Coordinates of C-alpha atoms in Angstrom, one line a residue:
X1 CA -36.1 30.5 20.9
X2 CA -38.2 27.7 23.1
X3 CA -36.3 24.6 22.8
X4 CA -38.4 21.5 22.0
X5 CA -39.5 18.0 23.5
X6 CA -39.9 15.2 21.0
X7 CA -40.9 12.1 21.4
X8 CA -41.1 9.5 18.6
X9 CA -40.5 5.6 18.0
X10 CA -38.4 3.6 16.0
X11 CA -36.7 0.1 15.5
X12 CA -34.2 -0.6 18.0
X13 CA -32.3 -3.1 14.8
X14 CA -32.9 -0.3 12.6
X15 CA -31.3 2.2 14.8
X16 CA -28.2 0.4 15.5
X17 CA -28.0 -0.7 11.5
X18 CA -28.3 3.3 10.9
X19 CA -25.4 4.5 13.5
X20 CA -23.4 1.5 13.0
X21 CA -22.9 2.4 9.2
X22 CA -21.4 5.9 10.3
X23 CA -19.7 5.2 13.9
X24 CA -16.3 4.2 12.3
X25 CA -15.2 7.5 11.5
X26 CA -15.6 8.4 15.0
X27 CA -11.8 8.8 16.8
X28 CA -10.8 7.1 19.6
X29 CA -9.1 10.6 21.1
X30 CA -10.5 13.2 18.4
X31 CA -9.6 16.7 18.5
X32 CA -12.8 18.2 19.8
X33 CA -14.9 16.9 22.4
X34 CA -18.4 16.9 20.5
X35 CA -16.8 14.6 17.8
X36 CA -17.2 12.1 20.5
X37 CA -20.9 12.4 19.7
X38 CA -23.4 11.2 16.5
X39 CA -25.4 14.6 15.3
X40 CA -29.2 13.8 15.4
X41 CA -30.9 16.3 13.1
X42 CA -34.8 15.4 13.3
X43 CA -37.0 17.1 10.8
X44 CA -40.5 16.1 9.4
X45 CA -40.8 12.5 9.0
X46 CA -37.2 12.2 9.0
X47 CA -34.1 11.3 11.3
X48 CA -30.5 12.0 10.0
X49 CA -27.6 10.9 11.7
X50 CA -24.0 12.3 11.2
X51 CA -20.5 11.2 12.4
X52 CA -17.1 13.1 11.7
X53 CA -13.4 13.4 12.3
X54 CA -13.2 17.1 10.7
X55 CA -11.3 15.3 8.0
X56 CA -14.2 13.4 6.9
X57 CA -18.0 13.2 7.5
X58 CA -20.7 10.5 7.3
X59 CA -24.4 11.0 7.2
X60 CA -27.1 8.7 7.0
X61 CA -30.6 8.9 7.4
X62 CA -34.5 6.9 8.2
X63 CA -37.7 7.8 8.2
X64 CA -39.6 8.8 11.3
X65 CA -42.9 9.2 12.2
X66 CA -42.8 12.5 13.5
X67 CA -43.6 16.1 12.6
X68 CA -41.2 18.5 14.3
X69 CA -37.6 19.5 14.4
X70 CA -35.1 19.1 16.9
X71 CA -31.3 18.3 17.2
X72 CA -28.8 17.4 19.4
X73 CA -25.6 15.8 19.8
X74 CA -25.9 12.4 21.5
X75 CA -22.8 10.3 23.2
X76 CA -21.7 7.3 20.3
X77 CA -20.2 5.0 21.9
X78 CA -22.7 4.7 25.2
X79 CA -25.3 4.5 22.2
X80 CA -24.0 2.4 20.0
X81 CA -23.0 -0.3 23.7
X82 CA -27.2 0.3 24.6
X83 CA -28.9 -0.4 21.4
X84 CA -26.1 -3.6 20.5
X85 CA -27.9 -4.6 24.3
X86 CA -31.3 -4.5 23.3
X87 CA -33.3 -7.0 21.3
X88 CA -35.1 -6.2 18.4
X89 CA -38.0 -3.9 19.7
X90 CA -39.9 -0.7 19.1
X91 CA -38.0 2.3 21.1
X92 CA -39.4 5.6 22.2
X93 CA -37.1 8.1 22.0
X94 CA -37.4 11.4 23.9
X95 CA -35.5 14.5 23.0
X96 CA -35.1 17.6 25.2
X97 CA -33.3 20.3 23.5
X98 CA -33.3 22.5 26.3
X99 CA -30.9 19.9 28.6
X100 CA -29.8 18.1 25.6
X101 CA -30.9 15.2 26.8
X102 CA -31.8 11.6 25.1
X103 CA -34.2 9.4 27.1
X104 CA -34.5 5.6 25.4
X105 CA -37.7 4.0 26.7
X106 CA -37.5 0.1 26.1
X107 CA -39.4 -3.4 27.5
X108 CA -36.6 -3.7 29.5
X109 CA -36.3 -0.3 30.8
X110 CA -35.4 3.5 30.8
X111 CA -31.8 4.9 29.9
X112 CA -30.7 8.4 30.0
X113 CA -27.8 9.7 27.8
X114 CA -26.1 13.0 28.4
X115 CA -25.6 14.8 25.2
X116 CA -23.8 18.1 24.3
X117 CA -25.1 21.0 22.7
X118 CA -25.4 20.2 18.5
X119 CA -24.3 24.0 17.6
X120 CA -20.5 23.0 18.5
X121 CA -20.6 20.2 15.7
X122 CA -19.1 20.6 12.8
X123 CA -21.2 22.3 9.9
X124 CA -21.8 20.4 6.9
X125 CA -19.8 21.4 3.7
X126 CA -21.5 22.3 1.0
X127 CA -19.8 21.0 -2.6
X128 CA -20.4 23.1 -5.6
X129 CA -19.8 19.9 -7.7
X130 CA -21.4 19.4 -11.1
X131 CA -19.8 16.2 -12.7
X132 CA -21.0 12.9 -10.9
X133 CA -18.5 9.7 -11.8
X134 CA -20.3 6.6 -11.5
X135 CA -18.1 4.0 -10.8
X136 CA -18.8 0.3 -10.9
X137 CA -19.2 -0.8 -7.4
X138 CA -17.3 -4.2 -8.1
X139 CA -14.5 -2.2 -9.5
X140 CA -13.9 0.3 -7.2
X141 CA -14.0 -2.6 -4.4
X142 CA -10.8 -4.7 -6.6
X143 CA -9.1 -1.0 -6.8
X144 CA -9.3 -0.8 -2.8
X145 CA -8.5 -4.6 -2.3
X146 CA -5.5 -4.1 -4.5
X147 CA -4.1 -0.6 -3.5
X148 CA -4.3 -0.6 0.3
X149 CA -0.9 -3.1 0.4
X150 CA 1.0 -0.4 -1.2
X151 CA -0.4 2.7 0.8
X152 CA 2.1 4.3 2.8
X153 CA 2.4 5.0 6.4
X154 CA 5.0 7.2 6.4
X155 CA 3.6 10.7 7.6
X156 CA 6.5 12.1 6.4
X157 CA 5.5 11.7 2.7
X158 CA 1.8 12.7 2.9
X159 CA 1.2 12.0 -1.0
X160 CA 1.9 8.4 -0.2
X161 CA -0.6 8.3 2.4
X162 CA -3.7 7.6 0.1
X163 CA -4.7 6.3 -2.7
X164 CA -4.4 8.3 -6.1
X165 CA -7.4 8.7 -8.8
X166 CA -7.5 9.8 -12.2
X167 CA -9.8 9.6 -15.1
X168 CA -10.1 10.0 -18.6
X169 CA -13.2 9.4 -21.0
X170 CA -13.5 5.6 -20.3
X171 CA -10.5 5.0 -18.7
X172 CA -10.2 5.3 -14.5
X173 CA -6.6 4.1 -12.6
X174 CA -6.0 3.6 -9.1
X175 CA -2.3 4.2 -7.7
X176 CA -0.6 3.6 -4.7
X177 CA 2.9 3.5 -3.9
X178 CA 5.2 3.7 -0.9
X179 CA 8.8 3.3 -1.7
X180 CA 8.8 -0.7 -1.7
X181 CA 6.2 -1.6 -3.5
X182 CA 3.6 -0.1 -6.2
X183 CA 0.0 -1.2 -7.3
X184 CA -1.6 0.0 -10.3
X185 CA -5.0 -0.8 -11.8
X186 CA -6.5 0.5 -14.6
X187 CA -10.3 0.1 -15.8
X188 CA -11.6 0.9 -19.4
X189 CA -15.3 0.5 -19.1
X190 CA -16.7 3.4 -17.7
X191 CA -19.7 3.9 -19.6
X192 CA -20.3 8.1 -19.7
X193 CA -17.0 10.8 -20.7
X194 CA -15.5 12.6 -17.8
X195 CA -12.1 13.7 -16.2
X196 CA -10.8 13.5 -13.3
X197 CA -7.7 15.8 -13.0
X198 CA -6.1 13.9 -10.2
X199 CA -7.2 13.4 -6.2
X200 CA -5.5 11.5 -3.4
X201 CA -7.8 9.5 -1.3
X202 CA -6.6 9.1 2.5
X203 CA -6.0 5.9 3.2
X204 CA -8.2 6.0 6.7
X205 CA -11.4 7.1 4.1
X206 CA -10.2 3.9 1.9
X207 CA -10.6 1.7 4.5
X208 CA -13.8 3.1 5.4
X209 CA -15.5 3.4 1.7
X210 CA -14.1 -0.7 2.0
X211 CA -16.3 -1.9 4.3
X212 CA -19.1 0.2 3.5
X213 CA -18.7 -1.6 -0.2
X214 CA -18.3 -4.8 1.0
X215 CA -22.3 -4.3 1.9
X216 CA -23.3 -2.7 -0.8
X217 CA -26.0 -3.9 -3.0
X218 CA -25.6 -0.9 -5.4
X219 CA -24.5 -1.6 -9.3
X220 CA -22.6 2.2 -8.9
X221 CA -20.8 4.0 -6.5
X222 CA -21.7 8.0 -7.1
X223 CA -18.6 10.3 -7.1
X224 CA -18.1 13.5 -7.1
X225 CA -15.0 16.0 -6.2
X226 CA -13.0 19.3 -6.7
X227 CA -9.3 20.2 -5.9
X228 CA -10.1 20.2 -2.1
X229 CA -13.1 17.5 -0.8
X230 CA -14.5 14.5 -2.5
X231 CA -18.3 13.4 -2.0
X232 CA -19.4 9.9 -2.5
X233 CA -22.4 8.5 -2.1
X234 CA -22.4 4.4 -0.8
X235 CA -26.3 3.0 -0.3
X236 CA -27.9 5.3 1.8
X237 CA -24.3 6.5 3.3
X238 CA -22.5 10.1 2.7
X239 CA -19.0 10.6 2.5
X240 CA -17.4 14.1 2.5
X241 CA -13.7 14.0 2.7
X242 CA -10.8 16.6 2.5
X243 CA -8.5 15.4 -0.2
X244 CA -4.6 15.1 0.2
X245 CA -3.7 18.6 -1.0
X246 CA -0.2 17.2 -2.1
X247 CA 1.7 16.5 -5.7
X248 CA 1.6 12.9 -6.2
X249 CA 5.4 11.3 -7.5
X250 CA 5.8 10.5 -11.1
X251 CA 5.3 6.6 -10.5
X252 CA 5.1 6.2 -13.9
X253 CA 9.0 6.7 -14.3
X254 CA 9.7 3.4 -11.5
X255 CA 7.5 1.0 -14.0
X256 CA 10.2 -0.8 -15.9
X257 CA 8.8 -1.0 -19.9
X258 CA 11.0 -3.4 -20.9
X259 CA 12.0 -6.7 -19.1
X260 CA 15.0 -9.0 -20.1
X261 CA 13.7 -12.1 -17.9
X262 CA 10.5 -13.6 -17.3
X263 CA 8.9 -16.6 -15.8
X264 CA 5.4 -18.0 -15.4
X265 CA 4.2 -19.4 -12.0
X266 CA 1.9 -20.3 -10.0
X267 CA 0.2 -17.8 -7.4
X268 CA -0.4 -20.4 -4.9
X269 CA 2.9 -22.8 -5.6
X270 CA 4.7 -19.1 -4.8
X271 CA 3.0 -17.8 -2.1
X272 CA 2.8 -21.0 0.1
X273 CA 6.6 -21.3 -0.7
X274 CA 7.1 -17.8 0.4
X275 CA 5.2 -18.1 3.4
X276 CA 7.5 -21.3 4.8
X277 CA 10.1 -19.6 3.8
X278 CA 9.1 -16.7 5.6
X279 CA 9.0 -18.2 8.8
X280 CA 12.7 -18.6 8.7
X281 CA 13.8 -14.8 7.4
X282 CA 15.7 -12.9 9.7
X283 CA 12.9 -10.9 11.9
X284 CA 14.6 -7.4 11.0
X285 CA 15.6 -7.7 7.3
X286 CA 12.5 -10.3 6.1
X287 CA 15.3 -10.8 3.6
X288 CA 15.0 -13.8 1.2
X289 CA 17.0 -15.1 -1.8
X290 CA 15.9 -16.1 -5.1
X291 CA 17.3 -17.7 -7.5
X292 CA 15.5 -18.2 -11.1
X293 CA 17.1 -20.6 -13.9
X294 CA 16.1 -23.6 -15.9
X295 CA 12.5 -23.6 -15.4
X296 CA 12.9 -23.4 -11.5
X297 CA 12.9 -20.8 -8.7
X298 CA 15.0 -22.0 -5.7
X299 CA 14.0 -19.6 -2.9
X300 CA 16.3 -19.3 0.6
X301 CA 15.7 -17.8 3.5
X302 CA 18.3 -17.8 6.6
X303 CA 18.5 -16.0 9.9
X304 CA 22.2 -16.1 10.7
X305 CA 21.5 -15.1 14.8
X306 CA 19.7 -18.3 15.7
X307 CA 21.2 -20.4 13.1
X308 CA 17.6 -21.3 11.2
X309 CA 17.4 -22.0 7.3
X310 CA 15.0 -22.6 4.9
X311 CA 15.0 -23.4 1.3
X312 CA 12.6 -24.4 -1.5
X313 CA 12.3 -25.4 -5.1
X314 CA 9.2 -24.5 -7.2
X315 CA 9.0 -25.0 -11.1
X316 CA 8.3 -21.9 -13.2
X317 CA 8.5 -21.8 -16.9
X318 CA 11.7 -19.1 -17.4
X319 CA 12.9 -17.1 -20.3
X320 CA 16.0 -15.0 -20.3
X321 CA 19.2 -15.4 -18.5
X322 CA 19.2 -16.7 -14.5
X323 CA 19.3 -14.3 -12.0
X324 CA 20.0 -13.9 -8.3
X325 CA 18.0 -11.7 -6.6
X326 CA 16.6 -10.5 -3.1
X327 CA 13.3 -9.2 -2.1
X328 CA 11.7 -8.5 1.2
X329 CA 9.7 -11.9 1.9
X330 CA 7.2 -10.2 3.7
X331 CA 6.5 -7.5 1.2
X332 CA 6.4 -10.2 -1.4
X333 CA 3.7 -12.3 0.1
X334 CA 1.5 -8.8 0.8
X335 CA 1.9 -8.0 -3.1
X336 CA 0.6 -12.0 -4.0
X337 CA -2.0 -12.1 -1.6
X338 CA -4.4 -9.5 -2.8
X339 CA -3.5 -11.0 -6.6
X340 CA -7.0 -12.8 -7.3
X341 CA -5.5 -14.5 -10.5
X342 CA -3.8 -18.3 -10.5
X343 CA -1.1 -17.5 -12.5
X344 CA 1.5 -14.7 -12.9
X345 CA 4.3 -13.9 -14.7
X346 CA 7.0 -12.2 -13.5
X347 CA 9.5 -9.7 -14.9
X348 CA 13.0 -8.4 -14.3
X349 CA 15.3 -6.4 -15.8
X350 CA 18.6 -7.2 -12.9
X351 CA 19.3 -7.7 -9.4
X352 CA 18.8 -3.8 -8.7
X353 CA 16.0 -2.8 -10.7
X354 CA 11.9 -3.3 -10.2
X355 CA 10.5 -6.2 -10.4
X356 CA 6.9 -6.8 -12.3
X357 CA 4.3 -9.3 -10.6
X358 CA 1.4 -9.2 -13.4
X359 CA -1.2 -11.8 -13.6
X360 CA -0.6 -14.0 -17.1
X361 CA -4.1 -13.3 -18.3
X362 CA -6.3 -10.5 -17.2
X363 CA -10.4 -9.7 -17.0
X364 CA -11.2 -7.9 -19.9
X365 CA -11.3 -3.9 -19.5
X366 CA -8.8 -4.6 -16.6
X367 CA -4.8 -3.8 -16.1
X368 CA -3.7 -5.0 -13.0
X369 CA 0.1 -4.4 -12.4
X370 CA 2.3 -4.8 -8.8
X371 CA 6.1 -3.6 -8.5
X372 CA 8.7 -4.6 -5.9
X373 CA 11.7 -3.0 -5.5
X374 CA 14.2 -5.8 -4.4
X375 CA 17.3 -5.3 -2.0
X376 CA 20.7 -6.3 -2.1
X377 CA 21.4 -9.7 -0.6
X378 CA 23.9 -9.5 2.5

């Protein structure tokens, strides 16, 4: 087949809007060489771009004024550097299929890129998916804020390493959990029936769908999925992502349903106490001491090595016994932080069992809940 020479002209801004939205899936070191590259697929009056890990692919796409078909696999990063260079200008573009070459012709002058041959990129998956979930864009943006503190690292518990989804009817929750602490949100509003069974997000693809949110000027975010890939659909951005193929733990069985202590704070009295205190925890063990009676929390915090100390007294309004009780300070303050509500109350059961962090009055439609597993003082 004759290969073909295109030439056609587009925004420079535009451009670099287009592969920017894509370009963060891209891998530092990936597996293959050609995912070092951005997939230009030019057809009639149309440009799409594509970036992917294998794991995951993005795809976006802007109209061009141009009636033929070419593609070719073009270098990312030396892209992305040129066009981030350039003010805001018409650029020709000039395609040659047969070198797989990329020519940009700007005011301030002519750059060739070296691509690679676009038959070694990845083919697109094709999903076989009927039910579309539309998910408020506003709530799947708290479920990410929320659950990314609690996603694990550990790669030797891949389950842990995403976020988990599930729907029912009107109800969707968002889980994650990684042995120290757990965050669970549930929303009732969704407006049309559905299921989903149960799918893992990775939390690389949450951090991702995150940012592409945070610009999104969408009401909805389209979902789809089946037992292996999930498709969503952010603006003018595709997702296609391999799910974690692993059984999720029963979380449900670490949420305490009863509580024999309680107290009401405030988030900000807590967390600015905890992040003084903090600064005096032993660098190893983050350990911190708490002590709750009489409508006060006296919080400690000593590193024994270099002979530094640090204590506070907050008021709280307490019910149930006092208790004495450790936590990881560090953990703590992660847990607070993504907590949007001024006050929380706080449950516990005894020194070794899970402690609840829930805020005292909630959003309508919304259950937010945080655990943290607290550690025996030394």
């Amino acid at each position: 087949m004759h290969k073909k020479h295109i030439t056609f002209t587009v925004s420079s801004g535009a451009l670099f809007k287009k592969i920017s939205s894509v370009s963060s899936i891209i891998a530092t070191n990936p597996i293959m060489p050609i995912l070092e590259n951005f997939l230009f697929e030019i057809t009639p009056q149309q440009l799409k771009i594509t970036a992917s890990d294998i794991q995951t692919t993005l795809s976006t796409q802007m109209s061009v004024d141009i009636n033929s078909q070419a593609k070719i696999a073009v270098p990312a990063r030396m892209l992305l550097d040129t066009l981030k260079n350039i003010s805001e200008q018409p650029i020709t573009l000039h395609i040659d299929e047969e070198s797989y070459r990329m020519t940009i012709h700007a005011h301030q002058g002519n750059y060739k890129l070296a691509g690679e041959n676009p038959t070694d990129f990845p083919e697109d998956i094709v999903l076989d998916l009927a039910e579309t979930h539309h998910i408020p864009t506003a709530v799947f943006q708290k479920a990410l804020s929320y659950t990314q503190v609690a996603i694990s690292n550990d790669e030797l518990k891949p389950a842990l390493n995403g976020m988990y989804i599930t729907r029912q009817q009107s109800e969707i929750m968002f889980v994650a959990i990684d042995g120290h602490k757990l965050v669970q949100y549930i929303y009732t509003g969704m407006q049309a029936n559905g299921s989903i069974d149960a799918m893992i997000l990775s939390k690389k693809v949450c951090h991702l769908i995150h940012s592409l949110i945070a610009k999104s000027t969408k009401e909805n975010i389209a979902m789809q999925c089946n037992q292996k890939y999930a498709a969503l659909a952010v603006d003018d951005v595709s997702i296609i992502t391999q799910l974690i193929h692993e059984q999720y733990p029963d979380y449900a069985n670490v949420i305490p349903q009863t509580s024999t202590i309680q107290c009401i704070v405030g988030k900000h009295d807590l967390l600015g106490a905890l992040k003084r205190i903090g600064i005096y925890a032993n660098k190893s063990t983050h350990q911190m001491k708490m002590v709750i009676e009489k409508n006060k929390i006296n919080i400690t915090a000593e590193d024994l090595d270099f002979f530094n100390e640090a204590h506070e007294e907050i008021v709280c309004k307490h019910e149930g016994d006092a208790i004495t009780i450790g936590f990881n300070v560090k953990f703590f303050i992660q847990m607070l932080q993504v907590v949007p509500y001024e006050t929380l109350t706080i449950k516990m059961i005894d020194p070794s069992k899970a402690t609840l962090i829930l805020p005292t009055t909630q959003a309508e439609e919304e259950t937010l809940l945080l655990l943290i597993m607290p550690i025996i003082l030394q």
